[in-house]
C-alpha atoms as a printed R data frame, in Angstrom:
    type eleno elety resid chain resno       x       y      z
1   ATOM     1    CA   UNK     A     1  18.140 -26.349 37.418
2   ATOM     2    CA   UNK     A     2  20.414 -29.185 36.636
3   ATOM     3    CA   UNK     A     3  17.396 -31.084 34.356
4   ATOM     4    CA   UNK     A     4  16.828 -27.789 32.531
5   ATOM     5    CA   UNK     A     5  19.290 -25.028 31.177
6   ATOM     6    CA   UNK     A     6  17.858 -22.120 30.226
7   ATOM     7    CA   UNK     A     7  20.215 -19.447 28.682
8   ATOM     8    CA   UNK     A     8  20.447 -16.486 26.127
9   ATOM     9    CA   UNK     A     9  22.880 -15.766 23.375
10  ATOM    10    CA   UNK     A    10  22.384 -12.830 21.534
11  ATOM    11    CA   UNK     A    11  18.554 -12.627 20.562
12  ATOM    12    CA   UNK     A    12  18.631 -16.185 20.984
13  ATOM    13    CA   UNK     A    13  16.790 -18.008 24.180
14  ATOM    14    CA   UNK     A    14  17.614 -21.436 24.429
15  ATOM    15    CA   UNK     A    15  15.730 -23.899 26.594
16  ATOM    16    CA   UNK     A    16  17.660 -27.376 26.893
17  ATOM    17    CA   UNK     A    17  16.186 -30.531 28.475
18  ATOM    18    CA   UNK     A    18  19.252 -31.922 30.456
19  ATOM    19    CA   UNK     A    19  17.591 -35.187 31.781
20  ATOM    20    CA   UNK     A    20  19.410 -37.860 29.152
21  ATOM    21    CA   UNK     A    21  19.104 -40.543 32.165
22  ATOM    22    CA   UNK     A    22  15.262 -40.288 32.272
23  ATOM    23    CA   UNK     A    23  14.709 -40.062 28.678
24  ATOM    24    CA   UNK     A    24  14.285 -36.007 29.043
25  ATOM    25    CA   UNK     A    25  11.242 -36.473 30.499
26  ATOM    26    CA   UNK     A    26   9.655 -33.714 32.262
27  ATOM    27    CA   UNK     A    27   8.587 -32.529 35.712
28  ATOM    28    CA   UNK     A    28   5.910 -30.223 37.109
29  ATOM    29    CA   UNK     A    29   9.121 -27.909 37.792
30  ATOM    30    CA   UNK     A    30  10.694 -28.358 34.430
31  ATOM    31    CA   UNK     A    31   7.377 -27.695 32.809
32  ATOM    32    CA   UNK     A    32   6.564 -24.373 34.763
33  ATOM    33    CA   UNK     A    33  10.571 -23.664 33.980
34  ATOM    34    CA   UNK     A    34   9.650 -23.731 30.141
35  ATOM    35    CA   UNK     A    35   6.366 -21.525 30.917
36  ATOM    36    CA   UNK     A    36   8.007 -19.066 32.884
37  ATOM    37    CA   UNK     A    37  11.171 -18.510 30.558
38  ATOM    38    CA   UNK     A    38   8.687 -17.680 27.408
39  ATOM    39    CA   UNK     A    39   6.150 -15.628 29.091
40  ATOM    40    CA   UNK     A    40   9.700 -13.342 30.158
41  ATOM    41    CA   UNK     A    41  10.599 -13.943 26.365
42  ATOM    42    CA   UNK     A    42   7.258 -12.128 25.334
43  ATOM    43    CA   UNK     A    43   8.446  -9.374 26.852
44  ATOM    44    CA   UNK     A    44  12.253  -8.927 26.368
45  ATOM    45    CA   UNK     A    45  12.746  -7.388 23.176
46  ATOM    46    CA   UNK     A    46  16.490  -8.297 23.385
47  ATOM    47    CA   UNK     A    47  14.872 -11.753 22.389
48  ATOM    48    CA   UNK     A    48  14.010 -12.792 18.984
49  ATOM    49    CA   UNK     A    49  13.790 -16.474 18.711
50  ATOM    50    CA   UNK     A    50  13.144 -19.358 21.215
51  ATOM    51    CA   UNK     A    51  14.413 -22.839 20.574
52  ATOM    52    CA   UNK     A    52  13.851 -26.164 22.527
53  ATOM    53    CA   UNK     A    53  16.385 -28.828 22.387
54  ATOM    54    CA   UNK     A    54  17.023 -32.045 24.286
55  ATOM    55    CA   UNK     A    55  20.115 -33.718 24.174
56  ATOM    56    CA   UNK     A    56  22.370 -35.063 21.012
57  ATOM    57    CA   UNK     A    57  20.406 -37.905 20.527
58  ATOM    58    CA   UNK     A    58  17.289 -37.640 22.082
59  ATOM    59    CA   UNK     A    59  14.438 -34.923 22.600
60  ATOM    60    CA   UNK     A    60  11.941 -35.649 25.268
61  ATOM    61    CA   UNK     A    61  10.144 -39.130 25.959
62  ATOM    62    CA   UNK     A    62   6.784 -37.365 27.800
63  ATOM    63    CA   UNK     A    63   6.269 -36.319 31.178
64  ATOM    64    CA   UNK     A    64   7.992 -38.188 34.170
65  ATOM    65    CA   UNK     A    65   4.693 -40.041 35.895
66  ATOM    66    CA   UNK     A    66   7.320 -41.788 38.649
67  ATOM    67    CA   UNK     A    67   8.705 -38.365 39.576
68  ATOM    68    CA   UNK     A    68   6.233 -35.511 38.564
69  ATOM    69    CA   UNK     A    69   7.309 -33.820 41.959
70  ATOM    70    CA   UNK     A    70   5.194 -32.035 44.454
71  ATOM    71    CA   UNK     A    71   2.078 -30.348 43.216
72  ATOM    72    CA   UNK     A    72   2.805 -26.793 42.252
73  ATOM    73    CA   UNK     A    73   2.159 -24.609 45.147
74  ATOM    74    CA   UNK     A    74   0.499 -22.064 42.517
75  ATOM    75    CA   UNK     A    75  -2.101 -24.771 41.893
76  ATOM    76    CA   UNK     A    76  -3.598 -25.284 45.573
77  ATOM    77    CA   UNK     A    77  -6.947 -26.316 45.849
78  ATOM    78    CA   UNK     A    78  -7.054 -26.898 41.858
79  ATOM    79    CA   UNK     A    79  -5.570 -30.544 42.002
80  ATOM    80    CA   UNK     A    80  -8.401 -33.010 43.844
81  ATOM    81    CA   UNK     A    81  -6.821 -36.379 44.069
82  ATOM    82    CA   UNK     A    82  -9.917 -38.389 42.470
83  ATOM    83    CA   UNK     A    83 -10.367 -41.834 39.725
84  ATOM    84    CA   UNK     A    84  -8.218 -39.975 37.050
85  ATOM    85    CA   UNK     A    85  -5.663 -38.398 39.335
86  ATOM    86    CA   UNK     A    86  -4.012 -34.697 39.599
87  ATOM    87    CA   UNK     A    87  -5.492 -32.844 36.583
88  ATOM    88    CA   UNK     A    88  -2.709 -31.792 33.675
89  ATOM    89    CA   UNK     A    89  -2.376 -28.127 34.522
90  ATOM    90    CA   UNK     A    90   1.194 -27.763 34.707
91  ATOM    91    CA   UNK     A    91   1.404 -29.119 31.247
92  ATOM    92    CA   UNK     A    92  -1.525 -27.115 29.961
93  ATOM    93    CA   UNK     A    93   0.012 -23.869 31.144
94  ATOM    94    CA   UNK     A    94   3.307 -24.688 29.315
95  ATOM    95    CA   UNK     A    95   1.845 -25.773 26.098
96  ATOM    96    CA   UNK     A    96  -0.616 -22.749 26.031
97  ATOM    97    CA   UNK     A    97   2.211 -20.369 26.773
98  ATOM    98    CA   UNK     A    98   4.597 -21.937 23.853
99  ATOM    99    CA   UNK     A    99   1.675 -21.971 21.201
100 ATOM   100    CA   UNK     A   100   0.848 -18.325 21.952
101 ATOM   101    CA   UNK     A   101   4.456 -16.837 22.406
102 ATOM   102    CA   UNK     A   102   5.018 -13.676 20.712
103 ATOM   103    CA   UNK     A   103   8.364 -14.653 19.482
104 ATOM   104    CA   UNK     A   104   9.033 -17.271 16.527
105 ATOM   105    CA   UNK     A   105   9.432 -20.653 18.336
106 ATOM   106    CA   UNK     A   106  11.638 -23.579 17.085
107 ATOM   107    CA   UNK     A   107  11.875 -27.193 18.459
108 ATOM   108    CA   UNK     A   108  14.939 -28.632 17.543
109 ATOM   109    CA   UNK     A   109  13.937 -32.583 17.051
110 ATOM   110    CA   UNK     A   110  16.790 -35.123 17.894
111 ATOM   111    CA   UNK     A   111  16.265 -38.879 18.839
112 ATOM   112    CA   UNK     A   112  12.859 -40.069 20.718
113 ATOM   113    CA   UNK     A   113  10.068 -37.637 20.466
114 ATOM   114    CA   UNK     A   114   6.931 -38.722 22.177
115 ATOM   115    CA   UNK     A   115   4.169 -37.998 24.679
116 ATOM   116    CA   UNK     A   116   4.359 -34.352 26.019
117 ATOM   117    CA   UNK     A   117   7.418 -34.150 23.803
118 ATOM   118    CA   UNK     A   118   5.305 -34.533 20.948
119 ATOM   119    CA   UNK     A   119   3.096 -31.952 22.297
120 ATOM   120    CA   UNK     A   120   5.913 -29.329 22.593
121 ATOM   121    CA   UNK     A   121   7.066 -30.152 19.008
122 ATOM   122    CA   UNK     A   122   3.739 -29.771 17.905
123 ATOM   123    CA   UNK     A   123   3.065 -26.082 19.496
124 ATOM   124    CA   UNK     A   124   6.219 -24.953 18.384
125 ATOM   125    CA   UNK     A   125   6.055 -22.746 15.222
126 ATOM   126    CA   UNK     A   126   8.504 -24.691 13.280
127 ATOM   127    CA   UNK     A   127  10.072 -28.271 13.199
128 ATOM   128    CA   UNK     A   128  13.423 -29.578 12.366
129 ATOM   129    CA   UNK     A   129  14.596 -32.864 12.937
130 ATOM   130    CA   UNK     A   130  17.638 -35.016 12.300
131 ATOM   131    CA   UNK     A   131  17.369 -37.798  9.927
132 ATOM   132    CA   UNK     A   132  17.564 -40.284 13.052
133 ATOM   133    CA   UNK     A   133  14.740 -38.741 14.539
134 ATOM   134    CA   UNK     A   134  11.306 -40.909 15.761
135 ATOM   135    CA   UNK     A   135   7.952 -39.159 16.331
136 ATOM   136    CA   UNK     A   136   5.103 -41.126 17.919
137 ATOM   137    CA   UNK     A   137   2.418 -40.917 20.764
138 ATOM   138    CA   UNK     A   138   2.331 -43.599 23.212
139 ATOM   139    CA   UNK     A   139  -0.956 -42.497 25.509
140 ATOM   140    CA   UNK     A   140  -3.181 -44.970 23.955
141 ATOM   141    CA   UNK     A   141  -0.954 -48.178 24.272
142 ATOM   142    CA   UNK     A   142  -1.582 -47.149 28.090
143 ATOM   143    CA   UNK     A   143  -4.899 -46.283 27.839
144 ATOM   144    CA   UNK     A   144  -4.352 -42.645 29.082
145 ATOM   145    CA   UNK     A   145  -5.789 -39.549 28.772
146 ATOM   146    CA   UNK     A   146  -4.822 -36.639 26.489
147 ATOM   147    CA   UNK     A   147  -5.829 -33.324 28.007
148 ATOM   148    CA   UNK     A   148  -2.946 -30.993 26.443
149 ATOM   149    CA   UNK     A   149  -4.316 -29.681 23.636
150 ATOM   150    CA   UNK     A   150  -2.437 -32.101 21.223
151 ATOM   151    CA   UNK     A   151  -5.908 -33.350 20.258
152 ATOM   152    CA   UNK     A   152  -6.806 -30.093 18.694
153 ATOM   153    CA   UNK     A   153  -3.629 -28.624 17.506
154 ATOM   154    CA   UNK     A   154  -2.459 -32.091 15.620
155 ATOM   155    CA   UNK     A   155  -5.302 -32.213 13.231
156 ATOM   156    CA   UNK     A   156  -4.767 -28.702 12.351
157 ATOM   157    CA   UNK     A   157  -1.474 -29.074 11.668
158 ATOM   158    CA   UNK     A   158  -1.453 -32.102  9.480
159 ATOM   159    CA   UNK     A   159  -5.110 -33.119  8.923
160 ATOM   160    CA   UNK     A   160  -7.401 -35.622 10.801
161 ATOM   161    CA   UNK     A   161  -6.471 -38.914  8.811
162 ATOM   162    CA   UNK     A   162  -2.830 -38.463  9.713
163 ATOM   163    CA   UNK     A   163  -3.088 -36.909 13.268
164 ATOM   164    CA   UNK     A   164  -5.084 -40.038 13.920
165 ATOM   165    CA   UNK     A   165  -2.345 -42.080 12.873
166 ATOM   166    CA   UNK     A   166  -0.365 -41.062 15.523
167 ATOM   167    CA   UNK     A   167  -2.951 -40.431 18.387
168 ATOM   168    CA   UNK     A   168  -5.393 -42.927 17.845
169 ATOM   169    CA   UNK     A   169  -3.280 -46.031 16.362
170 ATOM   170    CA   UNK     A   170   0.073 -45.084 17.924
171 ATOM   171    CA   UNK     A   171   2.288 -45.083 15.055
172 ATOM   172    CA   UNK     A   172   5.817 -44.428 15.117
173 ATOM   173    CA   UNK     A   173   6.712 -41.843 12.073
174 ATOM   174    CA   UNK     A   174  10.196 -41.351 11.137
175 ATOM   175    CA   UNK     A   175  11.839 -37.893 10.132
176 ATOM   176    CA   UNK     A   176  11.330 -38.402  6.498
177 ATOM   177    CA   UNK     A   177   8.010 -39.455  7.389
178 ATOM   178    CA   UNK     A   178   6.829 -36.806  9.211
179 ATOM   179    CA   UNK     A   179   8.267 -34.464  7.143
180 ATOM   180    CA   UNK     A   180   6.250 -35.807  4.038
181 ATOM   181    CA   UNK     A   181   3.178 -35.612  5.903
182 ATOM   182    CA   UNK     A   182   3.940 -31.664  6.803
183 ATOM   183    CA   UNK     A   183   5.078 -32.328 10.712
184 ATOM   184    CA   UNK     A   184   8.429 -31.089  9.916
185 ATOM   185    CA   UNK     A   185   9.659 -28.605  8.167
186 ATOM   186    CA   UNK     A   186  13.207 -29.779  7.445
187 ATOM   187    CA   UNK     A   187  15.081 -32.743  8.092
188 ATOM   188    CA   UNK     A   188  19.167 -32.944  8.299
189 ATOM   189    CA   UNK     A   189  21.857 -35.367  8.831
190 ATOM   190    CA   UNK     A   190  22.637 -35.892 12.036
191 ATOM   191    CA   UNK     A   191  26.400 -34.625 11.061
192 ATOM   192    CA   UNK     A   192  24.748 -31.317  9.543
193 ATOM   193    CA   UNK     A   193  21.798 -30.753 12.054
194 ATOM   194    CA   UNK     A   194  23.846 -28.140 14.515
195 ATOM   195    CA   UNK     A   195  25.056 -26.114 11.345
196 ATOM   196    CA   UNK     A   196  21.816 -26.413  9.835
197 ATOM   197    CA   UNK     A   197  19.646 -25.439 12.768
198 ATOM   198    CA   UNK     A   198  22.146 -22.378 13.513
199 ATOM   199    CA   UNK     A   199  21.303 -21.359  9.961
200 ATOM   200    CA   UNK     A   200  17.665 -21.379 10.646
201 ATOM   201    CA   UNK     A   201  17.775 -19.733 13.812
202 ATOM   202    CA   UNK     A   202  19.967 -16.781 12.705
203 ATOM   203    CA   UNK     A   203  17.602 -16.268  9.673
204 ATOM   204    CA   UNK     A   204  14.539 -16.567 12.043
205 ATOM   205    CA   UNK     A   205  16.045 -14.248 14.336
206 ATOM   206    CA   UNK     A   206  16.327 -11.375 11.476
207 ATOM   207    CA   UNK     A   207  12.454 -11.101 11.091
208 ATOM   208    CA   UNK     A   208  10.267  -8.525 11.825
209 ATOM   209    CA   UNK     A   209   9.332 -10.542 15.294
210 ATOM   210    CA   UNK     A   210   6.119  -8.004 16.160
211 ATOM   211    CA   UNK     A   211   4.766  -8.610 12.449
212 ATOM   212    CA   UNK     A   212   5.632 -12.145 13.113
213 ATOM   213    CA   UNK     A   213   3.538 -11.901 16.519
214 ATOM   214    CA   UNK     A   214   0.638 -10.419 14.784
215 ATOM   215    CA   UNK     A   215   0.310 -12.505 12.104
216 ATOM   216    CA   UNK     A   216   0.729 -15.728 14.466
217 ATOM   217    CA   UNK     A   217  -2.184 -14.294 16.447
218 ATOM   218    CA   UNK     A   218  -4.411 -14.060 13.662
219 ATOM   219    CA   UNK     A   219  -3.216 -17.509 11.834
220 ATOM   220    CA   UNK     A   220  -4.506 -19.323 15.394
221 ATOM   221    CA   UNK     A   221  -7.326 -17.542 16.256
222 ATOM   222    CA   UNK     A   222  -8.406 -17.651 13.031
223 ATOM   223    CA   UNK     A   223  -8.484 -21.199 12.205
224 ATOM   224    CA   UNK     A   224 -12.010 -22.263 13.359
225 ATOM   225    CA   UNK     A   225 -13.316 -18.699 12.359
226 ATOM   226    CA   UNK     A   226 -15.794 -18.347  9.421
227 ATOM   227    CA   UNK     A   227 -14.102 -16.055  6.359
228 ATOM   228    CA   UNK     A   228 -16.137 -12.893  6.825
229 ATOM   229    CA   UNK     A   229 -15.496 -12.967 10.701
230 ATOM   230    CA   UNK     A   230 -11.661 -13.526  9.619
231 ATOM   231    CA   UNK     A   231 -11.815 -10.491  7.676
232 ATOM   232    CA   UNK     A   232 -13.016  -8.824 10.665
233 ATOM   233    CA   UNK     A   233 -10.781 -10.486 13.296
234 ATOM   234    CA   UNK     A   234  -7.738  -8.931 10.775
235 ATOM   235    CA   UNK     A   235  -8.979  -5.626 10.202
236 ATOM   236    CA   UNK     A   236  -9.121  -5.151 14.308
237 ATOM   237    CA   UNK     A   237  -5.897  -6.727 14.843
238 ATOM   238    CA   UNK     A   238  -4.498  -3.996 12.076
239 ATOM   239    CA   UNK     A   239  -6.699  -1.125 13.665
240 ATOM   240    CA   UNK     A   240  -4.659  -1.821 17.316
241 ATOM   241    CA   UNK     A   241  -1.185  -2.746 16.528
242 ATOM   242    CA   UNK     A   242   1.512  -0.924 15.473
243 ATOM   243    CA   UNK     A   243   4.454  -2.382 13.618
244 ATOM   244    CA   UNK     A   244   7.452   0.293 13.705
245 ATOM   245    CA   UNK     A   245   9.324  -2.118 11.534
246 ATOM   246    CA   UNK     A   246   7.209  -1.137  8.498
247 ATOM   247    CA   UNK     A   247   9.085   1.951  8.445
248 ATOM   248    CA   UNK     A   248  12.764   0.204  7.927
249 ATOM   249    CA   UNK     A   249  11.105  -1.899  5.252
250 ATOM   250    CA   UNK     A   250   9.868   0.498  2.985
251 ATOM   251    CA   UNK     A   251  13.249   2.476  3.749
252 ATOM   252    CA   UNK     A   252  15.389  -0.467  2.981
253 ATOM   253    CA   UNK     A   253  13.088  -0.878 -0.476
254 ATOM   254    CA   UNK     A   254  13.762   2.624 -1.410
255 ATOM   255    CA   UNK     A   255  17.637   2.444 -0.697
256 ATOM   256    CA   UNK     A   256  17.706  -1.204 -2.272
257 ATOM   257    CA   UNK     A   257  19.281  -3.040  0.443
258 ATOM   258    CA   UNK     A   258  18.308  -5.538  3.063
259 ATOM   259    CA   UNK     A   259  15.999  -4.253  6.002
260 ATOM   260    CA   UNK     A   260  17.454  -4.175  9.256
261 ATOM   261    CA   UNK     A   261  14.145  -5.127 11.793
262 ATOM   262    CA   UNK     A   262  14.161  -3.950 15.536
263 ATOM   263    CA   UNK     A   263  11.238  -6.520 16.170
264 ATOM   264    CA   UNK     A   264   9.227  -3.926 17.192
């Protein structure tokens, strides 16, 4: 596709939005391409980190309501036309796949981040940005529904009070402000962003990604659990998942060296 580029460089799976003349707005085909790439990454042991990026000065301004494309055939029979229009099934599939990805995910935020672009960023594990990045959600100004899960995800990331600034008031946040409230992990000068992002990605790609995926699953699923339930859930996860890298961690400790994890 010319609108999206998916490539692999060593352990790094890169998903790049390449529609700058449309503010990298997403079509149905792009959404499902992102979903499918992430689902493939889940079962590919060679992939240790997944990134989503836009062009140099733009991440994603949302979905392209004018040219979303044909309704995907896989949702045939699930798209009744009514006063609300077509349901956001491709959007939900993409965000769900990203949020539950078994590999570390990083959103590289440059320029404008809005609407569905905000959803992608929030569903990623980590978010780093340039100093010129602006984050917003204009759906309230357009009297739109929001049915992609952002109303569940965002308050859990930054708290209800801060989430309402974005979702209900439509406030625009600079990268510095987004970092202050905990939405963005790190902000870099535009000239340094490429190198700093590469360092961050390289660091994540060496983690014990099997352990990472299990702890991520626990963290997400236990968000709304009572404490005692969370303990039982953690025990069940522990009893049903083997992490081979534990042996490497133990050997590295004994040999006083850095571990070299396989991701298994």
